Tab-separated table of C-alpha atoms and ligand atoms in Angstrom:
chain	number	residue	atom	x	y	z
A	200	MET	CA	105.498	-33.912	250.771
A	201	HIS	CA	107.508	-32.864	253.762
A	202	ARG	CA	105.593	-30.494	256.039
A	203	VAL	CA	108.230	-28.203	257.447
A	204	GLY	CA	107.949	-25.544	260.039
A	205	VAL	CA	110.464	-22.761	260.649
A	206	VAL	CA	110.375	-20.709	263.815
A	207	GLY	CA	111.946	-17.265	263.310
A	208	GLY	CA	112.069	-15.756	259.836
A	209	GLY	CA	115.176	-13.630	260.270
A	210	LEU	CA	118.366	-13.942	258.163
A	211	MET	CA	118.636	-17.679	258.643
A	212	GLY	CA	114.974	-18.677	259.034
A	213	SER	CA	113.927	-16.969	255.804
A	214	GLY	CA	116.755	-18.710	253.944
A	215	ILE	CA	115.791	-22.134	255.415
A	216	ALA	CA	112.205	-21.481	254.450
A	217	GLU	CA	113.270	-20.609	250.970
A	218	VAL	CA	115.406	-23.670	250.386
A	219	CYS	CA	112.768	-25.989	251.778
A	220	ALA	CA	110.033	-24.464	249.645
A	221	ARG	CA	112.259	-24.650	246.535
A	222	SER	CA	112.754	-28.284	247.214
A	223	GLY	CA	109.033	-28.872	247.183
A	224	CYS	CA	108.248	-28.789	250.890
A	225	ASP	CA	105.161	-27.154	252.301
A	226	VAL	CA	106.527	-24.560	254.753
A	227	VAL	CA	105.004	-22.659	257.661
A	228	VAL	CA	107.133	-19.804	259.130
A	229	VAL	CA	106.315	-18.560	262.607
A	230	GLU	CA	107.402	-14.983	263.512
A	231	THR	CA	106.709	-12.762	266.562
A	232	ASP	CA	104.391	-10.277	265.068
A	233	ALA	CA	102.857	-9.111	261.795
A	234	SER	CA	105.696	-6.686	260.934
A	235	THR	CA	108.469	-9.257	261.395
A	236	ALA	CA	106.381	-11.801	259.524
A	237	GLU	CA	106.011	-9.315	256.651
A	238	ARG	CA	109.780	-8.562	256.666
A	239	ALA	CA	110.502	-12.317	256.544
A	240	LEU	CA	108.330	-12.693	253.510
A	241	GLY	CA	109.980	-9.711	251.910
A	242	ARG	CA	113.373	-11.241	252.501
A	243	ILE	CA	112.332	-14.554	250.939
A	244	THR	CA	110.745	-12.858	247.939
A	245	SER	CA	113.658	-10.666	247.199
A	246	SER	CA	116.125	-13.605	247.510
A	247	LEU	CA	114.055	-15.579	245.038
A	248	ASP	CA	113.786	-12.537	242.755
A	249	ARG	CA	117.619	-12.265	242.857
A	250	GLY	CA	117.702	-15.939	241.905
A	251	VAL	CA	115.505	-15.260	238.927
A	252	ARG	CA	117.555	-12.295	237.851
A	253	SER	CA	120.719	-14.340	237.973
A	254	GLY	CA	119.138	-17.160	236.101
A	255	LYS	CA	119.490	-19.690	238.938
A	256	VAL	CA	115.790	-19.867	239.664
A	257	SER	CA	113.039	-20.002	237.050
A	258	GLU	CA	110.003	-17.709	237.337
A	259	ASP	CA	107.754	-20.824	237.851
A	260	ASP	CA	110.033	-22.153	240.603
A	261	ARG	CA	109.958	-18.800	242.387
A	262	ASP	CA	106.120	-18.656	242.151
A	263	ARG	CA	105.846	-22.254	243.330
A	264	ALA	CA	108.214	-21.685	246.333
A	265	ILE	CA	106.436	-18.480	247.303
A	266	ALA	CA	103.000	-20.284	247.118
A	267	GLY	CA	104.514	-23.098	249.333
A	268	ILE	CA	105.313	-20.758	252.213
A	269	ARG	CA	102.855	-19.574	254.801
A	270	LEU	CA	103.760	-16.930	257.363
A	271	THR	CA	102.015	-16.840	260.729
A	272	THR	CA	102.405	-15.476	264.260
A	273	ASP	CA	100.671	-18.518	265.791
A	274	ALA	CA	102.920	-21.439	266.707
A	275	ALA	CA	99.755	-23.683	266.924
A	276	GLU	CA	99.867	-23.776	263.135
A	277	LEU	CA	102.821	-26.050	263.461
A	278	ALA	CA	100.633	-28.868	264.779
A	279	ASP	CA	100.805	-31.045	261.679
A	280	ARG	CA	104.542	-30.483	260.767
A	281	THR	CA	106.923	-33.491	260.368
A	282	LEU	CA	110.015	-31.350	260.755
A	283	VAL	CA	110.397	-28.006	262.577
A	284	VAL	CA	113.608	-25.986	262.395
A	285	GLU	CA	114.013	-23.401	265.144
A	286	ALA	CA	115.940	-20.316	263.971
A	287	VAL	CA	115.167	-17.631	266.512
A	288	ILE	CA	117.766	-15.275	267.976
A	289	GLU	CA	120.764	-16.911	269.645
A	290	ASP	CA	119.434	-16.583	273.186
A	291	GLU	CA	119.051	-19.617	275.432
A	292	ALA	CA	115.942	-18.530	277.240
A	293	THR	CA	114.156	-17.640	274.018
A	294	LYS	CA	115.096	-21.010	272.479
A	295	LEU	CA	114.100	-22.999	275.557
A	296	ALA	CA	110.683	-21.321	275.495
A	297	VAL	CA	110.370	-22.214	271.814
A	298	PHE	CA	111.170	-25.822	272.324
A	299	ARG	CA	108.663	-26.094	275.215
A	300	ARG	CA	105.986	-24.685	272.919
A	301	LEU	CA	106.957	-26.976	270.078
A	302	ASP	CA	106.648	-29.944	272.344
A	303	ASP	CA	103.085	-28.785	273.270
A	304	VAL	CA	101.909	-27.997	269.647
A	305	VAL	CA	103.528	-30.512	267.361
A	306	THR	CA	101.278	-33.557	267.367
A	307	ASP	CA	103.198	-36.164	265.340
A	308	PRO	CA	105.275	-38.074	267.947
A	309	ALA	CA	107.892	-38.878	265.252
A	310	ALA	CA	108.371	-35.284	264.179
A	311	ILE	CA	111.834	-33.936	264.240
A	312	LEU	CA	112.387	-30.841	266.254
A	313	ALA	CA	115.592	-29.280	265.026
A	314	THR	CA	117.596	-26.170	266.037
A	315	ASN	CA	119.805	-24.051	263.817
A	316	THR	CA	121.673	-22.789	266.911
A	317	SER	CA	125.334	-21.951	266.392
A	318	SER	CA	126.491	-22.588	269.873
A	319	ILE	CA	123.732	-23.511	272.440
A	320	PRO	CA	123.929	-27.194	273.483
A	321	VAL	CA	121.373	-29.242	271.555
A	322	MET	CA	121.025	-31.302	274.824
A	323	LYS	CA	119.650	-28.306	276.690
A	324	LEU	CA	116.943	-27.788	274.007
A	325	GLY	CA	116.244	-31.478	273.871
A	326	ILE	CA	115.561	-31.911	277.643
A	327	ALA	CA	113.234	-28.873	277.498
A	328	THR	CA	110.910	-31.209	275.667
A	329	SER	CA	109.398	-34.552	276.436
A	330	ARG	CA	111.038	-36.089	273.352
A	331	PRO	CA	114.774	-35.367	273.421
A	332	ALA	CA	115.369	-38.454	271.093
A	333	HIS	CA	113.836	-36.417	268.342
A	334	VAL	CA	115.651	-33.238	268.914
A	335	ILE	CA	118.771	-32.455	266.743
A	336	GLY	CA	120.914	-29.683	265.527
A	337	ILE	CA	120.652	-28.937	261.794
A	338	HIS	CA	123.054	-26.107	261.395
A	339	PHE	CA	122.819	-24.228	258.088
A	340	PHE	CA	125.140	-21.619	256.751
A	341	ASN	CA	124.532	-18.101	255.618
A	342	PRO	CA	123.332	-17.404	252.884
A	343	VAL	CA	121.356	-20.627	253.125
A	344	PRO	CA	120.397	-20.768	249.433
A	345	VAL	CA	124.049	-20.364	248.469
A	346	LEU	CA	126.180	-22.353	250.958
A	347	ARG	CA	125.854	-26.076	250.727
A	348	LEU	CA	127.118	-27.163	254.077
A	349	VAL	CA	124.920	-28.383	256.949
A	350	GLU	CA	126.317	-29.518	260.238
A	351	LEU	CA	124.308	-32.352	261.819
A	352	VAL	CA	124.537	-32.316	265.571
A	353	PRO	CA	122.933	-35.013	267.543
A	354	SER	CA	122.875	-34.696	271.358
A	355	LEU	CA	123.690	-37.645	273.593
A	356	LEU	CA	119.934	-38.413	273.750
A	357	THR	CA	119.143	-38.084	269.981
A	358	ASP	CA	118.160	-41.524	268.483
A	359	GLU	CA	119.723	-43.086	265.385
A	360	GLU	CA	116.563	-42.821	263.363
A	361	THR	CA	116.304	-39.046	263.913
A	362	ILE	CA	119.976	-38.684	262.879
A	363	ALA	CA	119.386	-40.654	259.697
A	364	ARG	CA	116.146	-38.926	258.812
A	365	ALA	CA	117.556	-35.455	259.422
A	366	GLY	CA	120.650	-36.274	257.381
A	367	SER	CA	118.714	-37.678	254.468
A	368	PHE	CA	116.425	-34.658	254.500
A	369	ALA	CA	119.445	-32.343	254.286
A	370	THR	CA	121.164	-34.299	251.536
A	371	ASP	CA	118.400	-35.878	249.521
A	372	VAL	CA	115.656	-33.246	249.745
A	373	LEU	CA	117.712	-30.001	250.107
A	374	GLY	CA	120.802	-31.136	248.181
A	375	LYS	CA	123.134	-30.051	251.034
A	376	ARG	CA	126.484	-31.603	252.099
A	377	VAL	CA	126.500	-32.855	255.650
A	378	ILE	CA	129.205	-33.096	258.230
A	379	ARG	CA	128.648	-34.516	261.696
A	380	SER	CA	129.756	-32.728	264.884
A	381	GLN	CA	129.486	-33.589	268.540
A	382	ASP	CA	127.286	-31.365	270.711
A	383	ARG	CA	129.936	-28.862	271.681
A	384	ALA	CA	129.549	-25.116	271.455
A	385	GLY	CA	130.386	-23.851	267.992
A	386	PHE	CA	130.400	-27.342	266.406
A	387	VAL	CA	133.147	-27.699	263.875
A	388	VAL	CA	132.927	-24.530	261.738
A	389	ASN	CA	132.224	-21.772	264.313
A	390	ALA	CA	134.660	-23.248	266.767
A	391	LEU	CA	137.346	-22.549	264.102
A	392	LEU	CA	135.844	-19.495	262.515
A	393	VAL	CA	134.810	-17.402	265.522
A	394	PRO	CA	138.277	-17.064	267.107
A	395	TYR	CA	139.545	-15.953	263.779
A	396	ILE	CA	136.954	-13.132	263.435
A	397	LEU	CA	137.519	-12.099	267.088
A	398	SER	CA	141.281	-11.919	266.347
A	399	ALA	CA	140.582	-9.578	263.358
A	400	ILE	CA	138.416	-7.305	265.601
A	401	ARG	CA	141.207	-7.234	268.264
A	402	MET	CA	143.700	-6.411	265.550
A	403	MET	CA	141.548	-3.512	264.330
A	404	GLU	CA	140.750	-2.282	267.836
A	405	SER	CA	144.393	-2.093	268.802
A	406	GLY	CA	145.195	-0.073	265.812
A	407	PHE	CA	147.464	-2.838	264.340
A	408	ALA	CA	145.795	-2.405	260.881
A	409	THR	CA	142.646	-0.819	259.429
A	410	ALA	CA	139.442	-2.748	258.769
A	411	ASP	CA	139.997	-2.342	255.003
A	412	ASP	CA	143.568	-3.615	255.189
A	413	ILE	CA	142.721	-6.609	257.433
A	414	ASP	CA	139.996	-7.718	254.967
A	415	LEU	CA	142.053	-7.060	251.891
A	416	GLY	CA	144.895	-9.095	253.457
A	417	MET	CA	142.755	-12.142	253.857
A	418	VAL	CA	141.019	-11.737	250.489
A	419	GLU	CA	144.139	-11.185	248.451
A	420	GLY	CA	146.640	-13.054	250.610
A	421	CYS	CA	144.581	-16.145	251.292
A	422	ASN	CA	142.063	-16.160	248.557
A	423	HIS	CA	139.113	-15.929	250.935
A	424	PRO	CA	135.900	-14.743	249.291
A	425	MET	CA	135.545	-12.029	251.959
A	426	GLY	CA	137.650	-10.717	254.868
A	427	PRO	CA	136.803	-11.511	258.530
A	428	LEU	CA	135.212	-8.068	259.262
A	429	HIS	CA	132.920	-8.223	256.244
A	430	LEU	CA	132.053	-11.720	257.391
A	431	ALA	CA	131.270	-10.568	260.853
A	432	ASP	CA	128.934	-7.931	259.344
A	433	LEU	CA	127.301	-10.592	257.254
A	434	ILE	CA	126.795	-12.919	260.172
A	435	GLY	CA	125.481	-10.062	262.305
A	436	LEU	CA	127.571	-8.641	265.144
A	437	ASP	CA	124.898	-9.544	267.763
A	438	THR	CA	124.974	-13.197	266.525
A	439	THR	CA	128.787	-13.180	266.398
A	440	MET	CA	128.955	-11.926	269.994
A	441	ALA	CA	126.357	-14.398	271.119
A	442	ILE	CA	128.389	-17.334	269.574
A	443	ALA	CA	131.613	-15.974	271.167
A	444	ASP	CA	129.897	-15.823	274.567
A	445	SER	CA	128.592	-19.400	274.239
A	446	LEU	CA	132.060	-20.665	273.149
A	447	TYR	CA	133.651	-18.826	276.082
A	448	ALA	CA	131.084	-20.192	278.523
A	449	GLU	CA	131.799	-23.774	277.282
A	450	PHE	CA	135.631	-23.809	276.902
A	451	LYS	CA	136.775	-20.824	279.143
A	452	GLU	CA	139.496	-20.048	276.669
A	453	PRO	CA	140.557	-16.398	276.253
A	454	LEU	CA	140.611	-16.768	272.482
A	455	TYR	CA	136.739	-16.994	272.603
A	456	GLY	CA	136.316	-13.816	274.703
A	457	ALA	CA	134.422	-11.095	272.878
A	458	PRO	CA	136.612	-7.894	272.456
A	459	PRO	CA	135.138	-4.756	274.042
A	460	LEU	CA	134.732	-3.098	270.608
A	461	LEU	CA	132.346	-5.856	269.529
A	462	ALA	CA	130.329	-5.459	272.775
A	463	ARG	CA	130.113	-1.620	272.297
A	464	MET	CA	129.028	-2.002	268.654
A	465	VAL	CA	126.232	-4.444	269.589
A	466	GLU	CA	125.112	-2.128	272.391
A	467	ALA	CA	125.025	0.772	269.830
A	468	GLY	CA	122.828	-1.299	267.466
A	469	LEU	CA	125.679	-1.410	264.885
A	470	LEU	CA	124.943	-4.969	263.908
A	471	GLY	CA	126.403	-5.221	260.463
A	472	ARG	CA	124.602	-5.618	257.196
A	473	LYS	CA	121.162	-6.130	258.746
A	474	SER	CA	121.238	-2.728	260.495
A	475	GLY	CA	123.057	-0.935	257.644
A	476	ARG	CA	126.295	-0.425	259.618
A	477	GLY	CA	128.834	-2.541	261.332
A	478	PHE	CA	132.615	-2.443	260.539
A	479	PHE	CA	131.486	-1.162	257.084
A	480	THR	CA	128.534	0.800	255.956
A	481	TYR	CA	125.785	-0.766	253.648
B	182	NAD	N1	123.566	-15.244	260.996
B	182	NAD	C1	124.336	-16.341	260.664
B	182	NAD	O1	125.212	-16.223	259.831
B	182	NAD	C2	123.907	-17.737	261.224
B	182	NAD	C3	124.558	-18.837	260.691
B	182	NAD	C4	124.120	-20.068	261.110
B	182	NAD	C5	123.260	-20.202	262.229
B	182	NAD	N2	122.798	-19.064	262.772
B	182	NAD	C6	121.847	-19.190	263.923
B	182	NAD	O2	120.564	-19.062	263.432
B	182	NAD	C7	119.660	-18.486	264.471
B	182	NAD	C8	118.954	-17.219	263.895
B	182	NAD	O3	119.946	-16.253	263.495
B	182	NAD	P1	119.674	-15.134	262.473
B	182	NAD	O4	120.990	-14.664	261.993
B	182	NAD	O5	118.676	-15.579	261.545
B	182	NAD	O6	119.101	-14.014	263.486
B	182	NAD	P2	118.003	-12.863	263.123
B	182	NAD	O7	118.150	-11.860	264.268
B	182	NAD	O8	118.194	-12.347	261.764
B	182	NAD	O9	116.645	-13.508	263.185
B	182	NAD	C9	115.946	-14.052	264.288
B	182	NAD	C10	114.457	-13.984	264.114
B	182	NAD	O10	113.803	-14.694	265.154
B	182	NAD	C11	112.597	-14.022	265.412
B	182	NAD	N3	112.146	-14.424	266.718
B	182	NAD	C12	112.663	-14.096	267.907
B	182	NAD	N4	111.963	-14.717	268.904
B	182	NAD	C13	111.054	-15.479	268.297
B	182	NAD	C14	110.021	-16.345	268.778
B	182	NAD	N5	109.860	-16.560	270.076
B	182	NAD	N6	109.209	-16.900	267.856
B	182	NAD	C15	109.378	-16.698	266.547
B	182	NAD	N7	110.291	-15.903	265.981
B	182	NAD	C16	111.184	-15.331	266.932
B	182	NAD	C17	112.969	-12.551	265.228
B	182	NAD	O11	111.833	-11.697	265.033
B	182	NAD	C18	113.924	-12.530	264.093
B	182	NAD	O12	113.181	-12.374	262.848
B	182	NAD	C19	120.610	-18.193	265.677
B	182	NAD	O13	120.538	-19.349	266.543
B	182	NAD	C20	121.975	-18.164	265.033
B	182	NAD	O14	123.027	-18.508	265.919
B	182	NAD	C21	123.067	-17.761	262.311
């Protein structure tokens, strides 16, 4: 059995924990305190309950998955893990601290230390440890139980065995589809997606069109499952802004610059779905 650790049980970490547990892994999730740990477990449980209601998950599988997940606030409980996926907030200093801690606590020298970062160089996280050859980006998509894509992002120092093992974990164990990307901010999907979302925000900010019309335009005109502003709300406006900032820092292209409206909304705590209000109200 794979012994998986997940650091950060937010939107993504709880989804990653869920899919790993549903695939038969033993999962330990580390959160910052008891209340965030409880929220993470609540998110996982309600997602599995939704799966049961829609007929995609059996009651037995839900119960087995929940029994396979342990929440903790003590990173030392990751000591025996063979794979750890970091999914804390998109903040470089926070992630660097997590990787230094993982390097200290994870005892198996062959364990893979993965990051779900959307835009922070995998290399920076790798060299924060004494084992950059085993550090890799495994970038999942939201909602993790629904979207099949995983971007596999080795740094220049990641070894071939780690790339192969991480890839086969994603495909053979989790049933995901994998694409490879070089270690560049945004990887493949966000480097294309984020400028599109930022353009929609600029369009709305300038009064060019309303939020409803922009989203309806892309849903009905391009057959997208949701419009760019709903998508920004789903990703989280704080995360969207953090990714834009990393892309801008990497490429220095104006198209990656966060529009002032996005910055004001994040400062106001209007973070999208997770806070109940963003471009739309939930
Ligand atoms: N939201 C998306 O659509 C999406 C998609 C792909 C990748 N990502 C990436 O996944 C990561 C997490 O994003 P999210 O949307 O889940 O954010 P989130 O804000 O929902 O969750 C982050 C969680 O990390 C926890 N946390 C913070 N510091 C911690 C620490 N030191 N130890 C343990 N837990 C800690 C927080 O309590 C919170 O629950 C980010 O790197 C983001 O870029 C996000």
